Short mmCIF file of C-alpha atoms and ligand atoms in Angstrom, two decimals:
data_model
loop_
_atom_site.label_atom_id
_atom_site.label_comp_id
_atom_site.label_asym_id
_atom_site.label_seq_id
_atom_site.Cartn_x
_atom_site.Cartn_y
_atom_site.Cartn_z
CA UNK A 1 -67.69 212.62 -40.50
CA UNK A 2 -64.24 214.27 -39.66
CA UNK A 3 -61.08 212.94 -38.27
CA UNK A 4 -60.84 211.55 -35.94
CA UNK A 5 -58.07 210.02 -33.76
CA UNK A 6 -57.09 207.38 -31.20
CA UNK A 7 -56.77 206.80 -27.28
CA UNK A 8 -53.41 205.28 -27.70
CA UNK A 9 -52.48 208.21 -29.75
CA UNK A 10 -52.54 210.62 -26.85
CA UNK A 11 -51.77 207.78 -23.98
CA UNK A 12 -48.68 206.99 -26.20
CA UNK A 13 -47.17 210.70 -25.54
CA UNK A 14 -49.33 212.68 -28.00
CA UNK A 15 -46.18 213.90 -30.08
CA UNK A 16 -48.73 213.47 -33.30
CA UNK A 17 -50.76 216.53 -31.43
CA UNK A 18 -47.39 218.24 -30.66
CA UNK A 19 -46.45 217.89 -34.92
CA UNK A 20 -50.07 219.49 -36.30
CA UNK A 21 -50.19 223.04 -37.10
CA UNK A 22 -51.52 224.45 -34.94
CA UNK A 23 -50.57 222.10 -32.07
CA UNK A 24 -53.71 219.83 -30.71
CA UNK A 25 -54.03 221.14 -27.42
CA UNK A 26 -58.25 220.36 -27.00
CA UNK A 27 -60.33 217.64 -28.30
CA UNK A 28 -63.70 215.63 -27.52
CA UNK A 29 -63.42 212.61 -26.14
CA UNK A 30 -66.72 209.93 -27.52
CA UNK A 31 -67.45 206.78 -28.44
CA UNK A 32 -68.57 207.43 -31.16
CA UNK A 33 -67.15 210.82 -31.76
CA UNK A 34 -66.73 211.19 -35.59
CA UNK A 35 -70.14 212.63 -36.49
CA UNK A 36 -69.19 215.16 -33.12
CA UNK A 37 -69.58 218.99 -34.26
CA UNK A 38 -67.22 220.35 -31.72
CA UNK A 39 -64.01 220.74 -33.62
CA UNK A 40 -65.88 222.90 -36.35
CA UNK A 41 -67.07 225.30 -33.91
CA UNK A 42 -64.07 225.42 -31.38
CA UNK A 43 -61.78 225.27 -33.96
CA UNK A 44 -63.89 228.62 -35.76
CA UNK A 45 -63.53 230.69 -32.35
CA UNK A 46 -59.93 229.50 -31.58
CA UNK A 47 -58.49 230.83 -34.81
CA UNK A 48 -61.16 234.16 -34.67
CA UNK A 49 -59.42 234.47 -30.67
CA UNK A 50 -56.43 234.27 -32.21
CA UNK A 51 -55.15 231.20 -29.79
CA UNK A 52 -52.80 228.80 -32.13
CA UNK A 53 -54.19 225.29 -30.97
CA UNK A 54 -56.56 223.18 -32.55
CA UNK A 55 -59.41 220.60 -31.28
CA UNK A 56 -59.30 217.31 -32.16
CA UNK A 57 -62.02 214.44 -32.35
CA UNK A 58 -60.22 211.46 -30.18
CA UNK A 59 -62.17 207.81 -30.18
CA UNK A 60 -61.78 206.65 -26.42
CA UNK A 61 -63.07 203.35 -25.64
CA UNK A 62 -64.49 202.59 -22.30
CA UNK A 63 -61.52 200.82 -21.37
CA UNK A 64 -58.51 203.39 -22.18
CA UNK A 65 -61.15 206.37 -20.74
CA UNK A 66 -59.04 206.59 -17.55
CA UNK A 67 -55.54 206.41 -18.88
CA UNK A 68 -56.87 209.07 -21.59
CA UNK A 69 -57.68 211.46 -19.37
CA UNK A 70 -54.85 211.00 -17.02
CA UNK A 71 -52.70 211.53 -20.08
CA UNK A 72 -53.84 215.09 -20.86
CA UNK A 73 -51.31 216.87 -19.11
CA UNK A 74 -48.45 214.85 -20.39
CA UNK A 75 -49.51 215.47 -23.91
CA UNK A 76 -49.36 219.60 -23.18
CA UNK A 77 -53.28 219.38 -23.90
CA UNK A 78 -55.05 222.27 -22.28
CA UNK A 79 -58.48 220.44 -21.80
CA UNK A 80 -61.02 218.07 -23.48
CA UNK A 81 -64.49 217.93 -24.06
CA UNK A 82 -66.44 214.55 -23.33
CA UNK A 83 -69.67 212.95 -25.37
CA UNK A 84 -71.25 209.93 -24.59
CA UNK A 85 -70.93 207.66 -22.97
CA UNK A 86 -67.92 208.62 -20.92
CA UNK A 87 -69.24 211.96 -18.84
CA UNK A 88 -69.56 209.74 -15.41
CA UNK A 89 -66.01 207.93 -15.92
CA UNK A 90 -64.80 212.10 -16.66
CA UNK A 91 -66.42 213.00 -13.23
CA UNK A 92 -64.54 209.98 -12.04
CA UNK A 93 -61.23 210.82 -13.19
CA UNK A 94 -60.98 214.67 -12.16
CA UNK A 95 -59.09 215.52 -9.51
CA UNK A 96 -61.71 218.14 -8.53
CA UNK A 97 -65.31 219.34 -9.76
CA UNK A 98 -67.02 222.08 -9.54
CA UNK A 99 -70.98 221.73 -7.38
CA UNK A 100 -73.13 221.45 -10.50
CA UNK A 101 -71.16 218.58 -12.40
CA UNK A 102 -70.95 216.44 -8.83
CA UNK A 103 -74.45 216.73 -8.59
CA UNK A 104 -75.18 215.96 -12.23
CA UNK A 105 -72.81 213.18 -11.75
CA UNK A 106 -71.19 214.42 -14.98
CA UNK A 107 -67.97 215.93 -16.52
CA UNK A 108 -68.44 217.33 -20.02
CA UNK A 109 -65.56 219.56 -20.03
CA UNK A 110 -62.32 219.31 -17.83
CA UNK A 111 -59.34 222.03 -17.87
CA UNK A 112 -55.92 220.52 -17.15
CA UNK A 113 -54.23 222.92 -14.61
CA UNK A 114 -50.63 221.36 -13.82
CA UNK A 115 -50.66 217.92 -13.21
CA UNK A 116 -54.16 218.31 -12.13
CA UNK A 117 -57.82 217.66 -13.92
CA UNK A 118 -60.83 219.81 -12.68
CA UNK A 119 -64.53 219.11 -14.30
CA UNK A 120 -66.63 220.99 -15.34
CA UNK A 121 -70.68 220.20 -16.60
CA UNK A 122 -71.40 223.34 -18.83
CA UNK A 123 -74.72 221.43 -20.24
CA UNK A 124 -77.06 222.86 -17.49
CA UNK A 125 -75.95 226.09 -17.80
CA UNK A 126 -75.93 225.89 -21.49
CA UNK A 127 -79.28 224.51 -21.63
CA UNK A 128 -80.21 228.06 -19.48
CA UNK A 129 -78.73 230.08 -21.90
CA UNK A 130 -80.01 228.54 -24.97
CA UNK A 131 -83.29 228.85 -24.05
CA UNK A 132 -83.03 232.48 -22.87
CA UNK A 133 -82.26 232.86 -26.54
CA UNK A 134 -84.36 230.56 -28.64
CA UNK A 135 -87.82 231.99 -26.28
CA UNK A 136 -86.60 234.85 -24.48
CA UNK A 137 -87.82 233.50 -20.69
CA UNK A 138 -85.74 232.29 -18.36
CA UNK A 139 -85.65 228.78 -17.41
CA UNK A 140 -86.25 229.42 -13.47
CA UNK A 141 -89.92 231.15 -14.43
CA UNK A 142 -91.14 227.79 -16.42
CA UNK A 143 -93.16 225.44 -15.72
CA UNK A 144 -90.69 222.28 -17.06
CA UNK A 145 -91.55 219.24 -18.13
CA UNK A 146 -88.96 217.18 -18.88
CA UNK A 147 -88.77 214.22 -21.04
CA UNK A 148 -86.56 211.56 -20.53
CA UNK A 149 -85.62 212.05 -16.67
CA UNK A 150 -83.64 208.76 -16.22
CA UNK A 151 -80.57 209.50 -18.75
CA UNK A 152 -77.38 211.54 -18.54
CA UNK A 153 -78.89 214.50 -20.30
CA UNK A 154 -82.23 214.62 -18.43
CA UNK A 155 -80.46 214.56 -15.05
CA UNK A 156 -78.17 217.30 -15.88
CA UNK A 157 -80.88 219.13 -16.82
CA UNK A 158 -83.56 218.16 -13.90
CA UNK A 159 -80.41 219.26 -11.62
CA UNK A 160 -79.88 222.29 -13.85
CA UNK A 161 -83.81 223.24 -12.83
CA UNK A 162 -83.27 222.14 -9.20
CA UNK A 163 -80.90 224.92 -8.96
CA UNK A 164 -82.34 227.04 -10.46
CA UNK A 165 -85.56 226.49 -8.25
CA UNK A 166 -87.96 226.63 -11.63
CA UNK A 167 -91.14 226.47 -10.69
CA UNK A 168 -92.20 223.10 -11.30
CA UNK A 169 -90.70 220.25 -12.60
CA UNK A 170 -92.15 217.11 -14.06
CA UNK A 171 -89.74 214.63 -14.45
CA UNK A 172 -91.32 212.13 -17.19
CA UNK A 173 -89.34 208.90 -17.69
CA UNK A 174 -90.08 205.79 -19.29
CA UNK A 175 -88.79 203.53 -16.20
CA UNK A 176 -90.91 205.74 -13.68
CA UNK A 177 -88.31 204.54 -10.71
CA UNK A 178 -85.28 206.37 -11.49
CA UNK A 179 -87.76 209.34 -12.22
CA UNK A 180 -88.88 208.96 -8.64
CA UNK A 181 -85.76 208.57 -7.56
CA UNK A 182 -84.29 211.58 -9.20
CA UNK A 183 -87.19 213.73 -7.66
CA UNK A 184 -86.61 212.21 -4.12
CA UNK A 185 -83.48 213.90 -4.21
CA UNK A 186 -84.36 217.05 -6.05
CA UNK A 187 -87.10 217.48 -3.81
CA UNK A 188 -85.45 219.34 -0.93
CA UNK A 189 -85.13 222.47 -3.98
CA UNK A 190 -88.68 222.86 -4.41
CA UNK A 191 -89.76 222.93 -0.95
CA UNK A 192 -90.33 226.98 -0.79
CA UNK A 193 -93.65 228.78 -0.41
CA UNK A 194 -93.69 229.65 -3.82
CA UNK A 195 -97.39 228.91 -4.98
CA UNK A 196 -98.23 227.84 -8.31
CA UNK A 197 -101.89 226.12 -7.89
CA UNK A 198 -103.16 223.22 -6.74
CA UNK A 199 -100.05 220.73 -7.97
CA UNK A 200 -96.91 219.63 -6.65
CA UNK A 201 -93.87 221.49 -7.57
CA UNK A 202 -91.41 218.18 -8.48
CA UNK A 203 -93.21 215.29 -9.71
CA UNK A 204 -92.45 211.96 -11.45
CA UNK A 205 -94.82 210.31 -13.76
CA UNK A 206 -94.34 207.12 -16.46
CA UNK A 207 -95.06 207.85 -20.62
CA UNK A 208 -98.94 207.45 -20.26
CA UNK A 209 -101.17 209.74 -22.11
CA UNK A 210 -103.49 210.58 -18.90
CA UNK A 211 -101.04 211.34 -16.95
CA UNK A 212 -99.20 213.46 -19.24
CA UNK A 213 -102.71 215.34 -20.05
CA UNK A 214 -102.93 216.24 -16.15
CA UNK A 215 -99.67 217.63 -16.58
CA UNK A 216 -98.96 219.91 -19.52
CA UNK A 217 -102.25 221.89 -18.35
CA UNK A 218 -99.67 222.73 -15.88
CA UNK A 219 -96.87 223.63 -17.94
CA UNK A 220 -95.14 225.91 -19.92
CA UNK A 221 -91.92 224.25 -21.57
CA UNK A 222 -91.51 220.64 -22.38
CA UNK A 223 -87.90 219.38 -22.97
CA UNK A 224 -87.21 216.98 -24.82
CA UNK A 225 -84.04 214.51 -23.47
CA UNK A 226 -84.54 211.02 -24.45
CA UNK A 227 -82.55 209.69 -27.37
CA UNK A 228 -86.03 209.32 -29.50
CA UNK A 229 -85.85 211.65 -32.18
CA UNK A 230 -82.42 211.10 -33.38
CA UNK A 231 -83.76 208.56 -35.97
CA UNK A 232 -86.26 210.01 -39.21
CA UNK A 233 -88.06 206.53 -38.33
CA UNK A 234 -88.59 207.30 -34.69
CA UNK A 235 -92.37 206.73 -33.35
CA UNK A 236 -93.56 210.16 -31.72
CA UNK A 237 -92.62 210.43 -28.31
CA UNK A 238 -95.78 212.58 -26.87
CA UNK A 239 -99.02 211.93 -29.02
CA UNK A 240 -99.75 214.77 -30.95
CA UNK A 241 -103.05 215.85 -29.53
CA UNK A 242 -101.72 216.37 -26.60
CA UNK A 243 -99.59 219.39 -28.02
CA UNK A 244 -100.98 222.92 -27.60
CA UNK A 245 -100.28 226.00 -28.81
CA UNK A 246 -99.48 227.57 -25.78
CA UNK A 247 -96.07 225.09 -24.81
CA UNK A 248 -92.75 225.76 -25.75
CA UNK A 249 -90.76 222.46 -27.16
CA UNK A 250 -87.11 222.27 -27.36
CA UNK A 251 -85.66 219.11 -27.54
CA UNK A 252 -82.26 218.40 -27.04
CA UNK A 253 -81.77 216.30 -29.93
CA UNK A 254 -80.02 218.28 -32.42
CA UNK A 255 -79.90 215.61 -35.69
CA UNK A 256 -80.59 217.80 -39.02
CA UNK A 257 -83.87 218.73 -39.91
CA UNK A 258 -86.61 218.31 -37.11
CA UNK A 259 -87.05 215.96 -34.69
CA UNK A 260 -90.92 214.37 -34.87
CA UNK A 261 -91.86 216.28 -31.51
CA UNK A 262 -90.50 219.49 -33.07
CA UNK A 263 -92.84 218.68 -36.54
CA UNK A 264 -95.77 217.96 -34.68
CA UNK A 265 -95.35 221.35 -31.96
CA UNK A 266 -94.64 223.24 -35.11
CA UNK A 267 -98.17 222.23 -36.79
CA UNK A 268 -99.85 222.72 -33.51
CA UNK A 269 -98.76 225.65 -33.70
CA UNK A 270 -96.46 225.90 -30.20
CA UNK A 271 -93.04 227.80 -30.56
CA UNK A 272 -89.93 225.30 -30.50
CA UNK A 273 -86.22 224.72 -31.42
CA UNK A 274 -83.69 222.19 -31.00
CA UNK A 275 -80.94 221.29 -29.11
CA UNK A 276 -78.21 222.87 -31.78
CA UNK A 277 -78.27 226.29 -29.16
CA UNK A 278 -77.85 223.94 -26.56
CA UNK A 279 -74.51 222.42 -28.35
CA UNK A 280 -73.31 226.13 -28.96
CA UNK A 281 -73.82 227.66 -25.60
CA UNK A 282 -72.24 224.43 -23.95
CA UNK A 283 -69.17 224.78 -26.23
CA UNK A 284 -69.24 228.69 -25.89
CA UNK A 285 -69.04 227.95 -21.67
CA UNK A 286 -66.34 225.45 -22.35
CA UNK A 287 -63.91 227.72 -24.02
CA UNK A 288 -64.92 230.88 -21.27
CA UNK A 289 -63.78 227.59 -18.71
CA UNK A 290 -60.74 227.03 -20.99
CA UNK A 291 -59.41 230.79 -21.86
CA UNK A 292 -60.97 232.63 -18.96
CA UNK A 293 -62.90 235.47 -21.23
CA UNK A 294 -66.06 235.66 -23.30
CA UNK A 295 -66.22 232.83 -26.30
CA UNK A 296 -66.73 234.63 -30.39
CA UNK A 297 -70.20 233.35 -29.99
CA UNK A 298 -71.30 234.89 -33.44
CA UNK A 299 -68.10 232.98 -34.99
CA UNK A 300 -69.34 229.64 -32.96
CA UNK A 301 -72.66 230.05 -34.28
CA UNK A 302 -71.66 230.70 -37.77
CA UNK A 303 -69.43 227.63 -38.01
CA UNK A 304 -72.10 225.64 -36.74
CA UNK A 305 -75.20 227.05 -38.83
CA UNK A 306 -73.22 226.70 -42.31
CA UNK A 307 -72.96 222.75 -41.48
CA UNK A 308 -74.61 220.62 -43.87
P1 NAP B 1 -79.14 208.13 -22.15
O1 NAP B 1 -78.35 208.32 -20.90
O2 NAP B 1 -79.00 206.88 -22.94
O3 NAP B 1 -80.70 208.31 -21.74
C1 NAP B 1 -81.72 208.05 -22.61
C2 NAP B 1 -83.06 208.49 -22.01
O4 NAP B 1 -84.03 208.30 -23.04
C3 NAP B 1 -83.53 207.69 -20.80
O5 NAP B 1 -84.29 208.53 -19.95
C4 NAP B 1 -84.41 206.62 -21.43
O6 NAP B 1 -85.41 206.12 -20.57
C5 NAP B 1 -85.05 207.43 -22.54
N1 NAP B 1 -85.53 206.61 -23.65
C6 NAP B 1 -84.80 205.88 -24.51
N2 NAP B 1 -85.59 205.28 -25.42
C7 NAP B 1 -86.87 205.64 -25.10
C8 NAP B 1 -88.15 205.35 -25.66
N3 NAP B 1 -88.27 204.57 -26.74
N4 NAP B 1 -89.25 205.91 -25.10
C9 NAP B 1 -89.13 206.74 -24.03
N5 NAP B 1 -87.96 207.03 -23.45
C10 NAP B 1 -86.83 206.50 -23.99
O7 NAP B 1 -78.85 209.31 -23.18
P2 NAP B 1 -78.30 210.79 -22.85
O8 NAP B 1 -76.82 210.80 -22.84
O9 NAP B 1 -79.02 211.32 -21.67
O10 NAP B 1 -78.74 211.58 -24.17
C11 NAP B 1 -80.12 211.84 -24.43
C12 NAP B 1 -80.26 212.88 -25.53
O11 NAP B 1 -79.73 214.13 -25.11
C13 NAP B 1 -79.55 212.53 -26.84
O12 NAP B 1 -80.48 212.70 -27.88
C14 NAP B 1 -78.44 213.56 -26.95
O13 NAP B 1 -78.22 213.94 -28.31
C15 NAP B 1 -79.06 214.74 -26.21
N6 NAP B 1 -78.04 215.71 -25.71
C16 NAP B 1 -77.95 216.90 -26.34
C17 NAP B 1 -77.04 217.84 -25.89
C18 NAP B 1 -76.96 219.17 -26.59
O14 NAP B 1 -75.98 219.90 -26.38
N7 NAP B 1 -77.93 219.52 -27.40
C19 NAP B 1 -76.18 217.55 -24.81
C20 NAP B 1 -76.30 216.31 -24.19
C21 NAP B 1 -77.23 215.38 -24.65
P3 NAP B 1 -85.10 204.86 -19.57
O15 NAP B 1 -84.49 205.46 -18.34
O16 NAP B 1 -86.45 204.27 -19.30
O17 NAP B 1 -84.18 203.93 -20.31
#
């Protein structure tokens, strides 16, 4: 757990950010946000750039989120990051955002430019790269189905594939309506005459085992982006006969060691990874956002590896 410091701190003026050496000029806003990696990382590739500012952890309640964020540019900060559970309140407060994060409905990183905030959602995207990497495919040639369709994550990502026009997309979700929902709108980007057999290319289906059966013989990756996982207690999310060595797993969960799905995938025998390149590339694509050239991804992925 680092340190980590307060709304009122920043609201108040920020001069404690102004007196640190270097100056706080980026942070993470979360509640929680003390077990949040980001400052190890961004704080790694700001001093390997050379830039003299640091990151800071800052606790936001619900309640101070919009006075936080309107206090950014006061406080000389150049941006923030944002955790859960205030990435709809960032989209919210931004003056401006960029296509993807309105239709995620999601800011996770906003750049202060004057007295203006713009947002930014570089989860999608990172999700794209960090999956180019861990399997060396890209995202728009899979077969996706994704876990957990009804949360923050799983939309970003579900809108992540719309875009990307993968070719199919199974959003799985545990109340089937927002899953229905979500592919009602997503619908319209997977109405091509790509063919890919005798299925649908968007569909939404509840947890059940059948149903999940039907699809995975249809699939190639299967995300991961419900919150089960996080604990070592957690039941398994997918039962494991239904895993195959053909799938790729990655879940987005990125808690040390691996996540039940990733155990039981592993002894299957399917190739998987978790959601720690996810983390990097997202940071990486927040400091491109913040500095305008290429993130020291090798100095990112360093600080973030040697983590206990
Ligand atoms: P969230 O908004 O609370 O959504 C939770 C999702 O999990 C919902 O779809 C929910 O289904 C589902 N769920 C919860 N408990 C379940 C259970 N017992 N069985 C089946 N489904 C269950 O959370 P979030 O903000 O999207 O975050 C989700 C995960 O994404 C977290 O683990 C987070 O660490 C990860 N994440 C990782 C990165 C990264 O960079 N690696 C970035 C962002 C998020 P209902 O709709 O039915 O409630």
């Amino acid at each position: 757990m680092g340190e980590v410091y307060s709304a009122d701190d920043l609201i108040g003026g920020g001069e404690v950010f102004f007196d640190m050496d270097p100056p706080a000029r980026l942070s993470v806003f979360g509640d929680p946000v003390a077990h949040s990696k980001s400052p190890i990382f961004h704080n790694a590739a700001l001093r390997a750039a050379g830039i003299n500012v640091g990151y800071v952890r800052i606790h936001v309640p619900a309640e101070k989120a919009q006075a936080a964020f309107r206090a950014l540019p006061k406080a000389g900060f150049l941006g923030t990051n944002v955790t859960i559970p205030h990435k709809a309140a960032a989209l919210a407060a931004v003056d401006e955002a960029d296509d993807y994060a309105r239709r995620s409905g999601s800011v996770n990183t906003v750049a202060v430019e004057g007295e203006r905030l713009l947002g930014f959602n570089t989860d999608g995207p990172g999700l794209v790269r960090a999956i180019h990497e861990e399997f060396s495919v890209d995202l728009r040639d899979l077969r996706v189905v994704l876990l957990g369709a009804g949360g923050g994550a799983g939309r970003a990502i579900a809108v992540q594939c719309a875009m990307e026009s993968c070719e199919r997309l199974v959003l799985v979700n545990r109340t089937l309506e927002k899953a229905q929902a979500l592919a009602a709108e997503l619908a319209s980007s997977f109405q091509t005459d790509r063919l890919v057999g005798p299925v649908d290319r968007i569909q939404a289906i509840p947890f059940d085992e059948t149903a999940l059966r039907q699809q995975l013989a249809h699939a190639d990756l299967v995300i991961n982006a419900t919150s089960v996982g996080m604990r070592r207690t957690d039941p398994p999310l997918i039962p494991s006969a239904l895993i195959t060595p053909n799938l790729m797993f990655y879940d987005t969960v990125y808690a040390s060691g691996k996540s039940r799905l990733l155990e039981d995938a592993t002894a299957a025998g399917a190739r998987c990874a978790n959601g720690l390149s996810m983390l990097l590339h997202q940071g990486a694509l927040s400091f491109e956002i913040w500095f305008n050239r290429p993130a020291p991804l090798d100095v990112m992925r360093q600080a973030l590896t040697s983590l206990p």
